[in-house]
Tab-separated table of C-alpha atoms in Angstrom:
chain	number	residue	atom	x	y	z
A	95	UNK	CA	-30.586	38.623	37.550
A	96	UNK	CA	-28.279	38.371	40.103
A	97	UNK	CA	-25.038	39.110	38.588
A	98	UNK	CA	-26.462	41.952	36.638
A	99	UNK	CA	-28.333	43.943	39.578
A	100	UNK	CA	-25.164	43.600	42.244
A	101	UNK	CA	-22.936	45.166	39.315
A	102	UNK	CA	-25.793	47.873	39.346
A	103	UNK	CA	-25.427	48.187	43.533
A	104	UNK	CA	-21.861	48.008	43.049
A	105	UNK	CA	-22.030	50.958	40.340
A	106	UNK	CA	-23.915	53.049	43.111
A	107	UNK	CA	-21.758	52.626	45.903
A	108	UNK	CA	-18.914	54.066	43.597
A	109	UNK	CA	-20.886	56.783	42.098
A	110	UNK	CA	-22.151	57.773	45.420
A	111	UNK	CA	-18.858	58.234	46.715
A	112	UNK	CA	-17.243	59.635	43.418
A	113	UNK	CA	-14.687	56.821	43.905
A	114	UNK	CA	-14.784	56.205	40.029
A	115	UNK	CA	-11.653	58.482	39.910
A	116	UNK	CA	-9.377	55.718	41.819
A	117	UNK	CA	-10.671	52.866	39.683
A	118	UNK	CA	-8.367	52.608	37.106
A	119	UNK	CA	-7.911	49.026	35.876
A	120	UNK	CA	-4.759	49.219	37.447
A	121	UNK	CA	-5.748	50.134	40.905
A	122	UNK	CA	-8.242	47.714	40.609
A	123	UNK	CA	-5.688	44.852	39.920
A	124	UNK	CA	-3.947	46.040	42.895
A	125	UNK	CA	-7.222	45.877	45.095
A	126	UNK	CA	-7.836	42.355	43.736
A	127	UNK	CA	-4.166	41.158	44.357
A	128	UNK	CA	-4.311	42.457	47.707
A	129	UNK	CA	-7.912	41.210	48.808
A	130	UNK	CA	-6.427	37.659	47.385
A	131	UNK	CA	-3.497	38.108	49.699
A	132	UNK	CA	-5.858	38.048	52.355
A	133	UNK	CA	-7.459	35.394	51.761
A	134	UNK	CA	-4.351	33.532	51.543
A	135	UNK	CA	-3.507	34.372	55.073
A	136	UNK	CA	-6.138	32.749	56.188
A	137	UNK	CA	-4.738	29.490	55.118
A	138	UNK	CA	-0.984	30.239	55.918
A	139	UNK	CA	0.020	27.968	58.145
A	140	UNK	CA	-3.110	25.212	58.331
A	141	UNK	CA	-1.737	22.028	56.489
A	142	UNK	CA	-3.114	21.066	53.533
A	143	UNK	CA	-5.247	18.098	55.104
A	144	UNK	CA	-6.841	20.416	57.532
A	145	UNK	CA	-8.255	22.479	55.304
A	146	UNK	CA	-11.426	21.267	54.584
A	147	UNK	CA	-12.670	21.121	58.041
A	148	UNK	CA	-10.993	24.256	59.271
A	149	UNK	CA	-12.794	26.253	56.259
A	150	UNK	CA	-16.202	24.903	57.803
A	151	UNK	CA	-15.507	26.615	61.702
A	152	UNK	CA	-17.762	29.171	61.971
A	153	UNK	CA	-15.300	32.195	63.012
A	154	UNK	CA	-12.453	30.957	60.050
A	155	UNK	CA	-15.349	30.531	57.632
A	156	UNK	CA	-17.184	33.808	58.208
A	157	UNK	CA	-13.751	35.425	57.794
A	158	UNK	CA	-12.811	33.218	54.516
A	159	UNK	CA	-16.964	34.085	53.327
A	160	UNK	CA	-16.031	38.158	53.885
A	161	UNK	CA	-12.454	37.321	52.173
A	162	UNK	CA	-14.444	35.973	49.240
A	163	UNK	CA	-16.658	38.878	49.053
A	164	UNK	CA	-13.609	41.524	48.835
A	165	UNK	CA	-12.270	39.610	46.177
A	166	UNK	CA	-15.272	39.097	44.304
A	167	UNK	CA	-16.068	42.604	44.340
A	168	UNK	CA	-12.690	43.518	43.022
A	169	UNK	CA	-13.345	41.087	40.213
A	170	UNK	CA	-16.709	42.506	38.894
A	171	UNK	CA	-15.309	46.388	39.755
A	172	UNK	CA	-12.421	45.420	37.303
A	173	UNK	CA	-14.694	43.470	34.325
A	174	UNK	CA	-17.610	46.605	34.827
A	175	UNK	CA	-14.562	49.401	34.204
A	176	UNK	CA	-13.013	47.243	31.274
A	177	UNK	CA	-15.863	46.025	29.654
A	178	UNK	CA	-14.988	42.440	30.439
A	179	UNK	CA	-17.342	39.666	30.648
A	180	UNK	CA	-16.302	37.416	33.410
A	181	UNK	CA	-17.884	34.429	32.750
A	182	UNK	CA	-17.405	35.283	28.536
A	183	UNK	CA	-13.856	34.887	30.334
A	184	UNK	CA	-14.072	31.861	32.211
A	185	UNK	CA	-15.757	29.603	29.319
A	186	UNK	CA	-13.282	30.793	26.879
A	187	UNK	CA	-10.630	29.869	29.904
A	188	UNK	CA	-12.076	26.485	30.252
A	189	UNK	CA	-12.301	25.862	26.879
A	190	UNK	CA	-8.536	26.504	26.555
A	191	UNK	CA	-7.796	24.440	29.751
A	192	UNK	CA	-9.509	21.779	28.088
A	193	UNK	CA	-7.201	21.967	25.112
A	194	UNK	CA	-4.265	22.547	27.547
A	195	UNK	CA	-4.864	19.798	29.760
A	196	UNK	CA	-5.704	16.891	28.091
A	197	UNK	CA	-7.917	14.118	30.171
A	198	UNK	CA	-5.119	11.359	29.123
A	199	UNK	CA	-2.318	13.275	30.137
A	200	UNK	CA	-3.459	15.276	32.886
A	201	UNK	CA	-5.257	12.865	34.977
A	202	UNK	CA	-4.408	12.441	38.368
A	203	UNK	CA	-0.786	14.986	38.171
A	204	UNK	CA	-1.519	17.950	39.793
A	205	UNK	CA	-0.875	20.696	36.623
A	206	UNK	CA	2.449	22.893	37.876
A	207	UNK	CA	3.473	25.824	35.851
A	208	UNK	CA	6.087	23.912	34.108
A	209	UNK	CA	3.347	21.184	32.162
A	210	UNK	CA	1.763	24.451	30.788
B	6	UNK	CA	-28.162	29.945	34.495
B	7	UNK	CA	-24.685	31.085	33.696
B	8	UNK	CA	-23.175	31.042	36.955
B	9	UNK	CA	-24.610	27.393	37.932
B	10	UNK	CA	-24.206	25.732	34.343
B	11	UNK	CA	-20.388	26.807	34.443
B	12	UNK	CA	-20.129	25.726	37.787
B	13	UNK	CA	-21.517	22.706	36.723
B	14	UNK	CA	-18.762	22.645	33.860
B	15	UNK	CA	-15.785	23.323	36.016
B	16	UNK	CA	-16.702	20.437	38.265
B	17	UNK	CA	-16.826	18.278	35.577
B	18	UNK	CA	-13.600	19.583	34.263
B	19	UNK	CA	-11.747	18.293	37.178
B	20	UNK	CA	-13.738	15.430	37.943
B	21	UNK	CA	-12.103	13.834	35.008
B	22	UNK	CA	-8.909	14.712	35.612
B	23	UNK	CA	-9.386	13.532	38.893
B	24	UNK	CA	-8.002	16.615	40.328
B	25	UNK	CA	-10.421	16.829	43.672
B	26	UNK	CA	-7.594	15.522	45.534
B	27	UNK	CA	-5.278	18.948	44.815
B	28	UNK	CA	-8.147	21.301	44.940
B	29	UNK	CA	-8.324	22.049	49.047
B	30	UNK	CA	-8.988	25.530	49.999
B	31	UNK	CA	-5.420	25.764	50.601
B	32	UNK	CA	-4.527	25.079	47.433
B	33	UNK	CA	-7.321	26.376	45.829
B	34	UNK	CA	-6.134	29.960	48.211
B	35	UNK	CA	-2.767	30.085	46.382
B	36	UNK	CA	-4.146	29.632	42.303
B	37	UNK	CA	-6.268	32.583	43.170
B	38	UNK	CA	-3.479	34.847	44.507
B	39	UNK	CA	-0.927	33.301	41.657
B	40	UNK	CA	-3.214	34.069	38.999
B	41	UNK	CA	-4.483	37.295	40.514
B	42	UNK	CA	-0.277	38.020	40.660
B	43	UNK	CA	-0.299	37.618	36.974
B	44	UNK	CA	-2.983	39.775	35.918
B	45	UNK	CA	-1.342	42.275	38.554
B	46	UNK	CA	1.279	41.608	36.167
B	47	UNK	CA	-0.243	43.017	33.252
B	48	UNK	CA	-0.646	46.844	34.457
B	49	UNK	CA	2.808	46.637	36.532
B	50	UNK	CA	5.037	49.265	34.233
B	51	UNK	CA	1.726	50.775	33.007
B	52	UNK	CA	0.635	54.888	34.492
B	53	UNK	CA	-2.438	55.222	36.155
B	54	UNK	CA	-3.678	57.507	33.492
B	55	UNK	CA	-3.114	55.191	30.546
B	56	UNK	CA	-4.444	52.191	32.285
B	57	UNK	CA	-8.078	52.877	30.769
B	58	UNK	CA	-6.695	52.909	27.669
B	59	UNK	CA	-4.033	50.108	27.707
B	60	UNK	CA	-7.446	47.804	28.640
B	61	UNK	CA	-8.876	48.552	25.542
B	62	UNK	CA	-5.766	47.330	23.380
B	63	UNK	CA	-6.473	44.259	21.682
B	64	UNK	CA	-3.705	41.769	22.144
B	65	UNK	CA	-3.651	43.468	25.845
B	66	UNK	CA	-7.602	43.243	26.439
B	67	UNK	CA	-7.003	39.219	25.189
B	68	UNK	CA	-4.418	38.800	27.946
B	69	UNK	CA	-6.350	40.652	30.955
B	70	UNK	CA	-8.973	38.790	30.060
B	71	UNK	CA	-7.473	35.392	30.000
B	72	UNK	CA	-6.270	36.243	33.514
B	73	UNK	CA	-9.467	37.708	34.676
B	74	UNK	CA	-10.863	34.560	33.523
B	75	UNK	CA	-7.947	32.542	35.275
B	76	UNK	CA	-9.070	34.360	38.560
B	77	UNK	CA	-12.372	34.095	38.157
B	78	UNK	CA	-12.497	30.051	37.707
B	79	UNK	CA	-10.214	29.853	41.024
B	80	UNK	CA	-12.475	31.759	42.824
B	81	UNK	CA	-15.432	29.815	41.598
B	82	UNK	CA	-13.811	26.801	42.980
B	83	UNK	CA	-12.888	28.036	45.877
B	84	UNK	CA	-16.373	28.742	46.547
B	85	UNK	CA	-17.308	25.546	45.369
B	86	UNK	CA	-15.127	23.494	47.246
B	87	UNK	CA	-16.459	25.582	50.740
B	88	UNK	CA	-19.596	25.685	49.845
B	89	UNK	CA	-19.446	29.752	50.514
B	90	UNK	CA	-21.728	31.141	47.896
B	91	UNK	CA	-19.906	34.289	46.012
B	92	UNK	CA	-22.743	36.128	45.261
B	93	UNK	CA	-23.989	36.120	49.210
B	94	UNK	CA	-20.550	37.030	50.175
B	95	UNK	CA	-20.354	40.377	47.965
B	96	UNK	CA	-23.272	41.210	49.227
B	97	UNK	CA	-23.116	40.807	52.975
B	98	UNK	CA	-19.659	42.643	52.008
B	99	UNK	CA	-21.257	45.301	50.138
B	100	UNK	CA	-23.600	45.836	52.824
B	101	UNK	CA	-20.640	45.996	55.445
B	102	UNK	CA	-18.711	48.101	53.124
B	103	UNK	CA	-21.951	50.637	53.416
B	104	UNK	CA	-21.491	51.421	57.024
B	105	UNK	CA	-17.770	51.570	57.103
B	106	UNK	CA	-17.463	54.205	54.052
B	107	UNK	CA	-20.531	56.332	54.731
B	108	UNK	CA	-21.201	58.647	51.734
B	109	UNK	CA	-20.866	61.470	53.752
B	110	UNK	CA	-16.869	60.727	55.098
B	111	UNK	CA	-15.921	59.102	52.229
B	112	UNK	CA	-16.861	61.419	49.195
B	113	UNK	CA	-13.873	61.543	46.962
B	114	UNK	CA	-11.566	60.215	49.683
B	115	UNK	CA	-9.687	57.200	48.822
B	116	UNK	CA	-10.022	54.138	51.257
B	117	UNK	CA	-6.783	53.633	52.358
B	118	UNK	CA	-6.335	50.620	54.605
B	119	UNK	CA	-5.837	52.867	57.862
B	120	UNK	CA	-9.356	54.276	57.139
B	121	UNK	CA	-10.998	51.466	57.398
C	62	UNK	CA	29.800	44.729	51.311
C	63	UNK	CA	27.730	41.861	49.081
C	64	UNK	CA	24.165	44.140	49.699
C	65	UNK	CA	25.477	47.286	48.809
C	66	UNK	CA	27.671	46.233	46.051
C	67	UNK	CA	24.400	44.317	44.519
C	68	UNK	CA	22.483	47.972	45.132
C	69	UNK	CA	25.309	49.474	42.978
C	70	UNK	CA	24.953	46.988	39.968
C	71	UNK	CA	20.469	46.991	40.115
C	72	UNK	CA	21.576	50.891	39.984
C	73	UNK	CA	23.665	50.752	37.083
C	74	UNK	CA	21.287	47.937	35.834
C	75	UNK	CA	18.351	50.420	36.062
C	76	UNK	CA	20.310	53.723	34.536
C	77	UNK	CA	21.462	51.752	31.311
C	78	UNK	CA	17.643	51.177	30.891
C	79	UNK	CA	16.507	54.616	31.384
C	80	UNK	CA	13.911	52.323	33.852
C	81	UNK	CA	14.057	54.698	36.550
C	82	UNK	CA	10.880	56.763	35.075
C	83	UNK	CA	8.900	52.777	35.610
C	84	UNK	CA	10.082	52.467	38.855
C	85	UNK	CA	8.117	54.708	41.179
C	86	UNK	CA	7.167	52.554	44.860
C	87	UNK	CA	3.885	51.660	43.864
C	88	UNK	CA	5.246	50.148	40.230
C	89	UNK	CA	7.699	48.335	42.241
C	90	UNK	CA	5.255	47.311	44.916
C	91	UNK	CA	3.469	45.577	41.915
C	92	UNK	CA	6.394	43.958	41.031
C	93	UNK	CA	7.242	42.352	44.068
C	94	UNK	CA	3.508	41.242	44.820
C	95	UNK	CA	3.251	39.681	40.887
C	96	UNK	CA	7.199	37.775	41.582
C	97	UNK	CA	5.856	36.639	45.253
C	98	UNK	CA	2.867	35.345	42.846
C	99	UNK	CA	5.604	33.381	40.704
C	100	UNK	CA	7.114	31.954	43.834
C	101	UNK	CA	3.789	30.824	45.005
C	102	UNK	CA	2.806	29.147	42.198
C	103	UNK	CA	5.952	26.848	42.061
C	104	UNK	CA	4.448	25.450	45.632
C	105	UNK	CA	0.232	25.341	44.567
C	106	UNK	CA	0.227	21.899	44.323
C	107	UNK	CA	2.733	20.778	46.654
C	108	UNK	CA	1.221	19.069	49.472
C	109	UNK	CA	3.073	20.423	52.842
C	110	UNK	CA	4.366	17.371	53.877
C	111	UNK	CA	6.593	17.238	50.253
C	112	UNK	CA	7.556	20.987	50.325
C	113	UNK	CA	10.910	20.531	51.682
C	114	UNK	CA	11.888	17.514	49.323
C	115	UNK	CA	10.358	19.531	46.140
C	116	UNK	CA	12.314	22.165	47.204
C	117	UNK	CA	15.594	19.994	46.646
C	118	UNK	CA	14.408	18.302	43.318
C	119	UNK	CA	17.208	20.287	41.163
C	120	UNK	CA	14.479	21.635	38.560
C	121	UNK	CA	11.788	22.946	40.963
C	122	UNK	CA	15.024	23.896	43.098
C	123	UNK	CA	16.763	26.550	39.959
C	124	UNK	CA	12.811	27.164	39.473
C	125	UNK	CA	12.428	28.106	42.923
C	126	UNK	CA	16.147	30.137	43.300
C	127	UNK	CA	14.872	32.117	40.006
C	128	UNK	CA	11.616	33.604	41.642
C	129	UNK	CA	13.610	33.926	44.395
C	130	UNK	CA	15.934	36.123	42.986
C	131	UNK	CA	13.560	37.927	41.091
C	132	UNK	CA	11.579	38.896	44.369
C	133	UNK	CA	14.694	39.803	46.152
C	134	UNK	CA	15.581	42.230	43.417
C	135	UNK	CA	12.089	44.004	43.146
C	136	UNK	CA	12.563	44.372	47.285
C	137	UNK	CA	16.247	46.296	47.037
C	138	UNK	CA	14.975	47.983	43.929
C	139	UNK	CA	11.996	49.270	46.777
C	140	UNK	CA	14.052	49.569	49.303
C	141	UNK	CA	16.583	52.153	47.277
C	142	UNK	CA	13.623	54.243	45.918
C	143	UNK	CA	12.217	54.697	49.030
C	144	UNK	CA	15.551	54.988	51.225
C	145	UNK	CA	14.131	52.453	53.500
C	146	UNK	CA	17.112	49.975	55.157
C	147	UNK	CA	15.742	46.717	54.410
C	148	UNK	CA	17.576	45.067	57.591
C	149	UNK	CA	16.781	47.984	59.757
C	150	UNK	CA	13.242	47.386	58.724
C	151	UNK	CA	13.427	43.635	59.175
C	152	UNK	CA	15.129	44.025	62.530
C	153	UNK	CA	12.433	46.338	63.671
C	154	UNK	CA	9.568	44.091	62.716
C	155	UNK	CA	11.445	41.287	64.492
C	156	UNK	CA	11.668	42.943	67.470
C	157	UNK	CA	7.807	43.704	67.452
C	158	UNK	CA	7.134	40.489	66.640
C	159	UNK	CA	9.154	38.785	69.930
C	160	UNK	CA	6.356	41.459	71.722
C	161	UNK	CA	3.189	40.596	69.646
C	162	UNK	CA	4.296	36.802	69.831
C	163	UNK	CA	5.282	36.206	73.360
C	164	UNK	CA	6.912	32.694	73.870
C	165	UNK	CA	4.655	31.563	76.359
C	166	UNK	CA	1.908	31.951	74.694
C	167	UNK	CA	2.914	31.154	71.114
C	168	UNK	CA	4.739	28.341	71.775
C	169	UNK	CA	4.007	25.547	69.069
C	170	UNK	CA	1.048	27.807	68.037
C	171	UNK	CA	0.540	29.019	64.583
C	172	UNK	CA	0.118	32.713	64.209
C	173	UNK	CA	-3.036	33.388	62.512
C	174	UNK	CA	-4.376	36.685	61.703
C	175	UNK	CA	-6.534	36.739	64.133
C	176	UNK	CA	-3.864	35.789	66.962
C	177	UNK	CA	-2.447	38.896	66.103
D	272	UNK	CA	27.773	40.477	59.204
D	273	UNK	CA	24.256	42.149	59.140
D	274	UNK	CA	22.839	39.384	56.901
D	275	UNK	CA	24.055	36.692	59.008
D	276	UNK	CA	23.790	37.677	62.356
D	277	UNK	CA	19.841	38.397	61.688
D	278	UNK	CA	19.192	35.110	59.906
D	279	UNK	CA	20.979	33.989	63.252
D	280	UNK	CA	18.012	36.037	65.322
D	281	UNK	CA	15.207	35.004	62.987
D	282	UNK	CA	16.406	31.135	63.616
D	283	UNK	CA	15.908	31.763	67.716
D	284	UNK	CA	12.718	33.278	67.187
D	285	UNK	CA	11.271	30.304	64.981
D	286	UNK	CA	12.706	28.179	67.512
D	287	UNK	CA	11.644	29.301	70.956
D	288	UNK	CA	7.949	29.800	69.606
D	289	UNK	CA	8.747	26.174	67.825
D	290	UNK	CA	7.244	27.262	64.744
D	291	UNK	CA	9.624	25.394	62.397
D	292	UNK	CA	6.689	22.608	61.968
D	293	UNK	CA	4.246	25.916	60.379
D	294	UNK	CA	7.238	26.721	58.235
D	295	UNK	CA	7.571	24.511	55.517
D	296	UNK	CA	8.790	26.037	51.811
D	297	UNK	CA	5.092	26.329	50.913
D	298	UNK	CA	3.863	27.934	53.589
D	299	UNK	CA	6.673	30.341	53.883
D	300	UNK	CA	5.846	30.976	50.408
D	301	UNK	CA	2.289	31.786	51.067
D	302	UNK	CA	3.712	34.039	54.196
D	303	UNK	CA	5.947	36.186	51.941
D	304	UNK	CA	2.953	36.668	48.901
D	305	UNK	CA	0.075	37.478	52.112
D	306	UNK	CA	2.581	40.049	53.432
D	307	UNK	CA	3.642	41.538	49.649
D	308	UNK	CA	-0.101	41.979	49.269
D	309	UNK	CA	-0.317	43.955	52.074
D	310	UNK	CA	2.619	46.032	51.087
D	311	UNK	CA	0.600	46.495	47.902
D	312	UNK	CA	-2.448	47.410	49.413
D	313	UNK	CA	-0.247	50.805	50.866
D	314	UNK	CA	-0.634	52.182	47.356
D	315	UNK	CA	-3.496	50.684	45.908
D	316	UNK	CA	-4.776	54.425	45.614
D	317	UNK	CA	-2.334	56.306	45.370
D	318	UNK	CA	-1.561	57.495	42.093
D	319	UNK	CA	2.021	56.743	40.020
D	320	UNK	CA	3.263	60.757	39.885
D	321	UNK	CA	2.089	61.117	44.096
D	322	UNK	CA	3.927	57.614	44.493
D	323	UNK	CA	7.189	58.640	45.875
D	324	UNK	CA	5.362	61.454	47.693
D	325	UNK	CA	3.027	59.749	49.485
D	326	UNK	CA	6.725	57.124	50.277
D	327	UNK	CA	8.176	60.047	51.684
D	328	UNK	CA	5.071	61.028	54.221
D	329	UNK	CA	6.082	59.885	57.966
D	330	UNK	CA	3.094	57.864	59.045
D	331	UNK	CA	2.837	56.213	55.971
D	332	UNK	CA	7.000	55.644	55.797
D	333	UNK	CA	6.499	53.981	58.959
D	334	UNK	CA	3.902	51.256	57.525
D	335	UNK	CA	5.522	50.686	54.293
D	336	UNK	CA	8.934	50.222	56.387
D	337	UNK	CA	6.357	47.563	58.935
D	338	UNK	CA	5.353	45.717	55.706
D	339	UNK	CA	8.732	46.030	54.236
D	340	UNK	CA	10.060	44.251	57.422
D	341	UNK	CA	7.367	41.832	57.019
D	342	UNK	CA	8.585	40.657	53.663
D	343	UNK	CA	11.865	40.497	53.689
D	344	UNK	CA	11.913	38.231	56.557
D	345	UNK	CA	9.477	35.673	55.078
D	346	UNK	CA	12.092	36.014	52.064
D	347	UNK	CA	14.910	35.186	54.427
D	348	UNK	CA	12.795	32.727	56.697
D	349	UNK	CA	12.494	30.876	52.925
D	350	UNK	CA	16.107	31.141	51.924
D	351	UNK	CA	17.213	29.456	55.386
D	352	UNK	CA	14.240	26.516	55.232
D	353	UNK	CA	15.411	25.816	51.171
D	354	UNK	CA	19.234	26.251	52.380
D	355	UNK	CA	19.081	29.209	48.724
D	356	UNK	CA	21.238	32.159	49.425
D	357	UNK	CA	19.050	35.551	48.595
D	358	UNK	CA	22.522	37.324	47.288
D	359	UNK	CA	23.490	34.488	44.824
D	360	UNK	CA	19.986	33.637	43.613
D	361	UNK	CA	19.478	37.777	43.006
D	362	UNK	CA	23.228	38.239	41.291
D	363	UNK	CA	22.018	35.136	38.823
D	364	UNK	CA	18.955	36.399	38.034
D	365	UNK	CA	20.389	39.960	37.392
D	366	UNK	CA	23.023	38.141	34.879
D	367	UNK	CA	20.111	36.920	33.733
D	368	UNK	CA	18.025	40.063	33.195
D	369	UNK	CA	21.287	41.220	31.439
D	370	UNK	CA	20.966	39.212	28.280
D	371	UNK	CA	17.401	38.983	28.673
D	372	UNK	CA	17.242	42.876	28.073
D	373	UNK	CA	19.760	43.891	26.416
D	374	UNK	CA	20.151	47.929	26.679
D	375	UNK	CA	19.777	48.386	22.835
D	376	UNK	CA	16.809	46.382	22.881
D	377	UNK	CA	15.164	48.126	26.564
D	378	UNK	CA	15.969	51.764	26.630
D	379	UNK	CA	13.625	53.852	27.734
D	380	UNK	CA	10.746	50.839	27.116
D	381	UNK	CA	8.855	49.565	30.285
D	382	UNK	CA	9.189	45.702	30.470
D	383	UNK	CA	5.979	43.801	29.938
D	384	UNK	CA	5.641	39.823	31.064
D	385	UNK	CA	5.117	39.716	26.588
D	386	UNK	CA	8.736	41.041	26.095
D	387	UNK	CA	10.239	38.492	27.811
């Protein structure tokens, strides 16, 4: 499966540099915070109604595609070292969101921090 | 399959709440580095050395993963909305990441940004 | 002087607490990064061309001043671990920047991260 | 005044490059968080006791002081666009932090987001 045998790859390219030592769930957070600041960058100062099409140019969306990765691979480094099932996670996020965020009241206002 | 079927799930999610119209990569760029802020959140005030540990608390393993799956769905949109396929991303990354950090420089050496 | 006087009460703030033994750079790094992650989230689904009049609604606005101040203290609280002058710092980057951002060729030109 | 007069510099700057039309609230907003995750990413590593150590080292002094710059003037940039003064919105939210932990209550006991 695909998941399964890139968290295997990723578990070898850690072992084989004995990096296991800096991979605290803490430093990890920090990687994945700072990978997602990246990617922000990326979309700093394009305007909200550009950013469809600018995510399709082929430099902007290789770099947003190698963004992605870093960030992904901070993700799965962090659920492998804590035992946490990422998509366990995400459905049991969803199904909260669903509760949170009811069709009638939620459709069509964007959600800010303050409806939570 | 897991990944597609919740993909399919999340689409659906804001499909009826009509929220398309928020979720540009812009957008979509910020609730992954606001969420990934508040699972950064979670191991701010918390040593290195107890962070192992702290993960395996279990109102604090409930939280991280809440967040973990908060990050996880906004990068799953992201990817969605882009079309930029996570899984290919970590690996062309992991690949990349190969040939920057060879074993043999990088054995038990911490990649600090100006190594790279 | 309004900065150092503020210094002087985070200080006293901080000793009261018995905080200092939290507040090594890289917890306070964290900090900032998870507050700047507050701040960002007031703005996720603000379309640019409403940011400046959200920013004025008088909610959103003590929302906004609230993160604000929260991410200004984490930088002083930085700044005094470290001993680094936050306006010497600023002024230094500023002058870099009028080299790396000429005005002739930046003019009405977004700075991307590749520009730089 | 220091404050001032550099708020007066970073206005020029903005405005010979005209760059005021990339700096709306939520882009400056995504500025500040891109540049506090690159702050971050100095001591992703690096562990809490080598923290102020490693702060203390010249070359990396001089790229923590570089991303220091960085975010305090996307903080100011902010303040000036939103017409919030940094000094008032911190002194509130100290006030703030005052009653929130009350020295009793906080002594010697990290703050976690659960305390609040």
């Amino acid at each position: 499966m695909d998941h399964a045998s890139l968290v295997q790859e990723l578990r070898a390219f850690v072992a084989e540099r004995d990096w296991s030592q800096f991979h605290d769930p803490k430093n990890l957070a920090m990687l994945l915070a700072s990978e997602a600041g990246e990617l922000l960058a990326e979309y700093r100062f394009i305007p909200n109604d550009r950013a469809d099409a600018f995510s399709r140019e082929p430099e902007a969306r290789q770099r947003i595609a190698s963004e992605i990765g870093d960030v992904g691979i901070a993700l799965l480094l962090l659920c492998d070292r804590t035992g946490i099932d990422p998509y366990a996670a995400m459905r049991d996020k969803l199904a909260r969101n669903r509760e949170r965020y009811p069709v009638a009241l939620s459709r069509g206002r964007a959600a800010r921090p303050t409806n939570l």
